[in-house]
Every structure is written in structure tokens, then in C-alpha cells.
PDB file of C-alpha atoms and ligand atoms in Angstrom:
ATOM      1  CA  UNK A   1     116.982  94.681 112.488  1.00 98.00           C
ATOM      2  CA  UNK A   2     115.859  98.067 111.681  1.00 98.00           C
ATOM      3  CA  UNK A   3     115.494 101.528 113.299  1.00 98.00           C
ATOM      4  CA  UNK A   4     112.860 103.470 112.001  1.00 98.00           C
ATOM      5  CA  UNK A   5     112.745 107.633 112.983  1.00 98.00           C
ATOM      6  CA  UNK A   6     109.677 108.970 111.555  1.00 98.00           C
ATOM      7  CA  UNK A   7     109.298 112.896 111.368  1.00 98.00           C
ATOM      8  CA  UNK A   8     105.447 114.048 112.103  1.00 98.00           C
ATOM      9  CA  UNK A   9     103.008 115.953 112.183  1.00 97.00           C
ATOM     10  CA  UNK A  10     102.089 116.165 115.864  1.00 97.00           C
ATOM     11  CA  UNK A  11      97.966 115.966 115.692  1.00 97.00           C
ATOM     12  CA  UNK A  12      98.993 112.619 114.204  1.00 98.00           C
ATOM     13  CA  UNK A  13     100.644 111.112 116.920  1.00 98.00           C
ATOM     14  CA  UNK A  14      97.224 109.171 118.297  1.00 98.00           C
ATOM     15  CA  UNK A  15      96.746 107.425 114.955  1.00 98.00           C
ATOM     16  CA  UNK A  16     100.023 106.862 113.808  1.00 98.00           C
ATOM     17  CA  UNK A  17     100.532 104.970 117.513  1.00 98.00           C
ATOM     18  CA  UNK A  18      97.180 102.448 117.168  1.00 98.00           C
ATOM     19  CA  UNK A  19      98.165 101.931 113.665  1.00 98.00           C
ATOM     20  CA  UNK A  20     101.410 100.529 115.207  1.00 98.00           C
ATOM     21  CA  UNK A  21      99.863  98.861 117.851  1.00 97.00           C
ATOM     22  CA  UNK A  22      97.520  97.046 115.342  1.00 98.00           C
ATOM     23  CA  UNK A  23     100.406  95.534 113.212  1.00 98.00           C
ATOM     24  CA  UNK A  24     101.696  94.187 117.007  1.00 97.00           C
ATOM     25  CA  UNK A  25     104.514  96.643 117.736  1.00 97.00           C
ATOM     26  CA  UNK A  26     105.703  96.309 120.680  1.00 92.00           C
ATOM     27  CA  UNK A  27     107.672  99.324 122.140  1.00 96.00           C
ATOM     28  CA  UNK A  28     108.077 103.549 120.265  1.00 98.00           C
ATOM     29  CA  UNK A  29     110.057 106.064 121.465  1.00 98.00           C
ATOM     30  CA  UNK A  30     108.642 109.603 121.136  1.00 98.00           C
ATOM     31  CA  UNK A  31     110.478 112.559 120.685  1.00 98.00           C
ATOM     32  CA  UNK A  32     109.034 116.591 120.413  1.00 98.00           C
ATOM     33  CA  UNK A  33     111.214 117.707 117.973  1.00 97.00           C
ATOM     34  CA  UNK A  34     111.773 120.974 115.984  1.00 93.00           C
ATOM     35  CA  UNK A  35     112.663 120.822 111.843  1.00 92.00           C
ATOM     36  CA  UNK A  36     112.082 122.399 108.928  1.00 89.00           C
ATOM     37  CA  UNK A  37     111.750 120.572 105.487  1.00 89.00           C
ATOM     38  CA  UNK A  38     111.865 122.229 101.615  1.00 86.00           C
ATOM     39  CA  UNK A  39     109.913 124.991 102.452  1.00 76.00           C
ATOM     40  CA  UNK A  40     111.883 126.648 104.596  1.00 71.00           C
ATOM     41  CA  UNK A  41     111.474 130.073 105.241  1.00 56.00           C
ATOM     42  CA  UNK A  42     107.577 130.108 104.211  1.00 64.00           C
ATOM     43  CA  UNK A  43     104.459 129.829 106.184  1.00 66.00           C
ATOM     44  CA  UNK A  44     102.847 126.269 107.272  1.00 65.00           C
ATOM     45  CA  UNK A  45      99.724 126.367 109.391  1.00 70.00           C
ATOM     46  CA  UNK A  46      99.800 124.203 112.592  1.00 71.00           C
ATOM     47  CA  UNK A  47      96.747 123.787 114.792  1.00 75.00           C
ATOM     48  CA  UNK A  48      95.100 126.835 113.013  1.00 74.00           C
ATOM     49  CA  UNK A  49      98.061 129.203 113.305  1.00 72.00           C
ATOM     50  CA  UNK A  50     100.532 130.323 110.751  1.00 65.00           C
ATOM     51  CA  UNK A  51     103.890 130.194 111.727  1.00 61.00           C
ATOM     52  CA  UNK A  52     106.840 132.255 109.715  1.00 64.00           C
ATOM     53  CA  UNK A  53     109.635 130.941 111.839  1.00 66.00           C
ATOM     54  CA  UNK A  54     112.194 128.151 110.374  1.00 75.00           C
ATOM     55  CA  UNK A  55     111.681 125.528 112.732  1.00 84.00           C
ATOM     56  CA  UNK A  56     108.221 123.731 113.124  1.00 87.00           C
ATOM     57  CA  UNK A  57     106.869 121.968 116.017  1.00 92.00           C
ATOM     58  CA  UNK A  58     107.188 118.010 114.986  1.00 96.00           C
ATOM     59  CA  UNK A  59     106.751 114.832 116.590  1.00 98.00           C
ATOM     60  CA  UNK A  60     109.821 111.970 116.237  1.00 98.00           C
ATOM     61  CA  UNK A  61     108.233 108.364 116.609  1.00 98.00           C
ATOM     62  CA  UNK A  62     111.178 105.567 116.840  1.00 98.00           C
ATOM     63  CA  UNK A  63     110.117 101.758 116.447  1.00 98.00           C
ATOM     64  CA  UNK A  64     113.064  99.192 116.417  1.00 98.00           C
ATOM     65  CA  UNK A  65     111.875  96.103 114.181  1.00 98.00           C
ATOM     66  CA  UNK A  66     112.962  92.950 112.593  1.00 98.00           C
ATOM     67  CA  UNK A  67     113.153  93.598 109.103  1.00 98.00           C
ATOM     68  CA  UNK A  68     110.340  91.386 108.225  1.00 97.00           C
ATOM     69  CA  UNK A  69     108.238  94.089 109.481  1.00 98.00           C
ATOM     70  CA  UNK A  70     109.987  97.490 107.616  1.00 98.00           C
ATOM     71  CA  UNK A  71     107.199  97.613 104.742  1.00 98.00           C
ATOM     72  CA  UNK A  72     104.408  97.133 107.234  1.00 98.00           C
ATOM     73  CA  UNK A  73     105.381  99.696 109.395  1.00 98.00           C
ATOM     74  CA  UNK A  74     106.767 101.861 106.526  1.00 98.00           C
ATOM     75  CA  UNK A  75     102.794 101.552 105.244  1.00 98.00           C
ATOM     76  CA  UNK A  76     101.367 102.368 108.504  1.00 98.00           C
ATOM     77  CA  UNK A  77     102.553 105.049 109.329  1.00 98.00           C
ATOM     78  CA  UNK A  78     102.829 106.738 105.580  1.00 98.00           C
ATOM     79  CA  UNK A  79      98.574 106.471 105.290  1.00 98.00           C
ATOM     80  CA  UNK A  80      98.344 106.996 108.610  1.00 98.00           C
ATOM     81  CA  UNK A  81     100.523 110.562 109.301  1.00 98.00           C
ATOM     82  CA  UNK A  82      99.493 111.491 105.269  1.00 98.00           C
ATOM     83  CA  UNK A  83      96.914 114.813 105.068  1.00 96.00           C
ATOM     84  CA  UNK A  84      98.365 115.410 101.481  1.00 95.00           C
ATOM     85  CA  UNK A  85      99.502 119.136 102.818  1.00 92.00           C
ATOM     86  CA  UNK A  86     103.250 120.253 102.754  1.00 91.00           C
ATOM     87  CA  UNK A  87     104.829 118.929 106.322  1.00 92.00           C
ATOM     88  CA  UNK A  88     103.585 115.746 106.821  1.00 96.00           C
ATOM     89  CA  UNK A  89     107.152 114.734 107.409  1.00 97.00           C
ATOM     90  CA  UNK A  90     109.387 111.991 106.678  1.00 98.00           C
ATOM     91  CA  UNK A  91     110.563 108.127 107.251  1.00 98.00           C
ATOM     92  CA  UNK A  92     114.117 107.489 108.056  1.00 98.00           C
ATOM     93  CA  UNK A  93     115.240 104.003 108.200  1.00 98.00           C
ATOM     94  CA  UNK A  94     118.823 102.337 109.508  1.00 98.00           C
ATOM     95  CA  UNK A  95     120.346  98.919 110.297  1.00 98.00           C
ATOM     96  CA  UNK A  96     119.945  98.236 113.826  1.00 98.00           C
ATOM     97  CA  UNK A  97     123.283  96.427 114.963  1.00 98.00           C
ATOM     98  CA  UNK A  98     122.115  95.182 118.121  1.00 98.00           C
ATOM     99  CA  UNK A  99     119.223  95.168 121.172  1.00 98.00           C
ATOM    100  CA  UNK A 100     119.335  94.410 124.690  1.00 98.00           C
ATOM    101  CA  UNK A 101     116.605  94.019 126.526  1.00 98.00           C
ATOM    102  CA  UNK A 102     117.733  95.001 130.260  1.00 98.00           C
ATOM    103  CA  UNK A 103     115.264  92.871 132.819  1.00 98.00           C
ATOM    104  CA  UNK A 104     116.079  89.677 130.668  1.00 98.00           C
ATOM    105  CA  UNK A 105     119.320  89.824 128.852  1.00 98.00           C
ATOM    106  CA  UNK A 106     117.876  89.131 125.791  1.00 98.00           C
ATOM    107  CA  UNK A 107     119.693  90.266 122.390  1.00 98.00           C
ATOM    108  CA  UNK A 108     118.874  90.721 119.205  1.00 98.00           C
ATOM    109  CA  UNK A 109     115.246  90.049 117.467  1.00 97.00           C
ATOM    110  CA  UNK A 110     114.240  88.615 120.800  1.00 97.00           C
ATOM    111  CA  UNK A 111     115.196  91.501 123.041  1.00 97.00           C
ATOM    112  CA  UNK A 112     112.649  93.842 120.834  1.00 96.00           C
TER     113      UNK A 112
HETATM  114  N1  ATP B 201     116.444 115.924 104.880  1.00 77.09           N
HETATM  115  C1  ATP B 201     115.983 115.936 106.129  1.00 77.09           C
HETATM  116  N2  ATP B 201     116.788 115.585 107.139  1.00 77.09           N
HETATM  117  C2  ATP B 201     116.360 115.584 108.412  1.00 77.09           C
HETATM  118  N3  ATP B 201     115.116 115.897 108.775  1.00 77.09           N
HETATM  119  C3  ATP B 201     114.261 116.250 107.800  1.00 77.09           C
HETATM  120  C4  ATP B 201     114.646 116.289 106.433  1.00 77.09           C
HETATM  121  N4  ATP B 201     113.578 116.651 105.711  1.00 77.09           N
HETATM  122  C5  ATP B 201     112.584 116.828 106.577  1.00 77.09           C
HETATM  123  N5  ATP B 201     112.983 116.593 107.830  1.00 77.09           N
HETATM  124  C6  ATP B 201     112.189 116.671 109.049  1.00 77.09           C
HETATM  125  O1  ATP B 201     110.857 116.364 108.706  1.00 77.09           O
HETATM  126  C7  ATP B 201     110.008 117.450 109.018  1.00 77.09           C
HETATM  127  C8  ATP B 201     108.922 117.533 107.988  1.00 77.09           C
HETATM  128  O2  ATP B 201     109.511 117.686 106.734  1.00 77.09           O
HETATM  129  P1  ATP B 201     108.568 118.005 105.484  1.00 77.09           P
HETATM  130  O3  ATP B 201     107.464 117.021 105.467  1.00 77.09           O
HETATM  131  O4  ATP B 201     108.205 119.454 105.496  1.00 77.09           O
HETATM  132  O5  ATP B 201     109.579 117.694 104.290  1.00 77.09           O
HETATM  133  P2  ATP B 201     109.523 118.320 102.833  1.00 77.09           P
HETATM  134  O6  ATP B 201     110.639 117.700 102.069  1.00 77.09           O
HETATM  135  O7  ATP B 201     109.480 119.802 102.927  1.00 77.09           O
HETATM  136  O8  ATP B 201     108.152 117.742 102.245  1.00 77.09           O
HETATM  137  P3  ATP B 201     106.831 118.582 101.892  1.00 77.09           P
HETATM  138  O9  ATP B 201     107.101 119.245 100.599  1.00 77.09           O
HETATM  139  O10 ATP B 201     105.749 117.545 101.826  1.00 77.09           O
HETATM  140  O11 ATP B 201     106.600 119.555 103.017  1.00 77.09           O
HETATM  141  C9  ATP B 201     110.916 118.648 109.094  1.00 77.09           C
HETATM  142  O12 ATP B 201     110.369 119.643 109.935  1.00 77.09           O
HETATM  143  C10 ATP B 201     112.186 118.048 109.655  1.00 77.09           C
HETATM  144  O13 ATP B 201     112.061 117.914 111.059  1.00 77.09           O
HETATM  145 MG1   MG B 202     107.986 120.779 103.967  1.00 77.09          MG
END
């Protein structure tokens, strides 16, 4: 299994979710989350205002997959948070030792 943490631009929080959705995800985590990137220090416009401060307003999205799914999700949400401008964030991805769904018990591929 695989954890994917994917840094975004906020606005795209809608599309990047029913992009998921439509590949059959099941279950994201969202975080609001502060970052900067390469440009630090320098001016990126967010919802029409400039900001000059180091840390940016950002949106975390975490999806726990099987890893038959990593370039599917990997591809939906790369064309789906993409504007082409500087900040449209990042996709982490890690090994996912183990699941548990509570209610059930389950484990593994079949707790997700
Ligand atoms: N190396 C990193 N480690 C952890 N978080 C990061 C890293 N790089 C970027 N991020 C997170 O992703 C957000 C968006 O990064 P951003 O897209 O600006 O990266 P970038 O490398 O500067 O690319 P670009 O040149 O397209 O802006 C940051 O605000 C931060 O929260
Ligand atoms: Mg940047």
C-alpha cells in the first residue's frame, strides 16, 4: 500500500476531490496547511492578493491506496491541481505498512 500527501493549491480542492472520487477512491484526509516551495521569499498571488510572507495558505489531501492505483491517482490529481503558475504544489508518496479499519477489523488492502 501507499500513502499519498499531496501539497495544493486550495481553489483546487473541489476538483482534485471528484477527480478522486471518479477513479473510485474511497476515503481523503484534508489538511489546511501552511508551506513555502523554491520561491521563497517572493510574491505569489492567492485568490487575487499578493502575499510577501514565507508561508502560503495550502491545502494537504491524503489518500491511502493499493499500489495498483499510485499512477492513477498520481495522474489525477497532477492535471487536475495543474494551472501551470509557480505553487501548484507537490505529490509525496510512501509505503503504507499497515490499515485498520476500526468498525470491522479489517487490515490491510481490505481495511482501505
Ligand atoms: N521539498 C518540500 N518539502 C515539503 N513540502 C514542500 C516541499 N516543496 C514544496 N512543498 C510544499 O508544497 C507547497 C507548494 O510548493 P511549490 O509548488 O511552490 O513548489 P516549488 O518547488 O516552488 O514549485 P514551483 O516552482 O512550481 O512553485 C509549499 O507551499 C509546501 O507546502
Ligand atoms: Mg513554488
Amino acid at each position: 500500500m501507499k500513502l499519498v500527501s499531496a501539497v495544493i493549491k486550495p481553489f483546487k480542492l473541489d476538483d482534485v476531490r471528484e477527480a478522486l472520487s471518479d477513479i473510485g477512491i474511497q476515503g481523503v484526509t484534508v489538511t489546511e496547511v501552511k508551506g513555502f516551495g523554491r520561491q521563497k521569499g517572493h510574491t505569489e498571488l492567492y485568490r487575487g492578493a499578493e502575499y510577501v510572507v514565507d508561508f502560503l495558505p495550502k491545502v494537504k489531501i491524503e489518500v491511502a491506496i493499493d499500489d495498483d492505483m499510485l499512477e492513477q491517482v498520481i495522474e489525477a490529481i497532477s492535471k487536475t491541481a495543474n494551472t501551470g503558475k509557480i505553487g501548484d504544489g507537490k505529490i509525496f508518496v510512501t509505503s503504507l505498512e499497515q490499515v485498520i479499519r476500526i468498525r470491522t477489523g479489517e487490515t490491510g488492502p481490505d481495511a482501505l
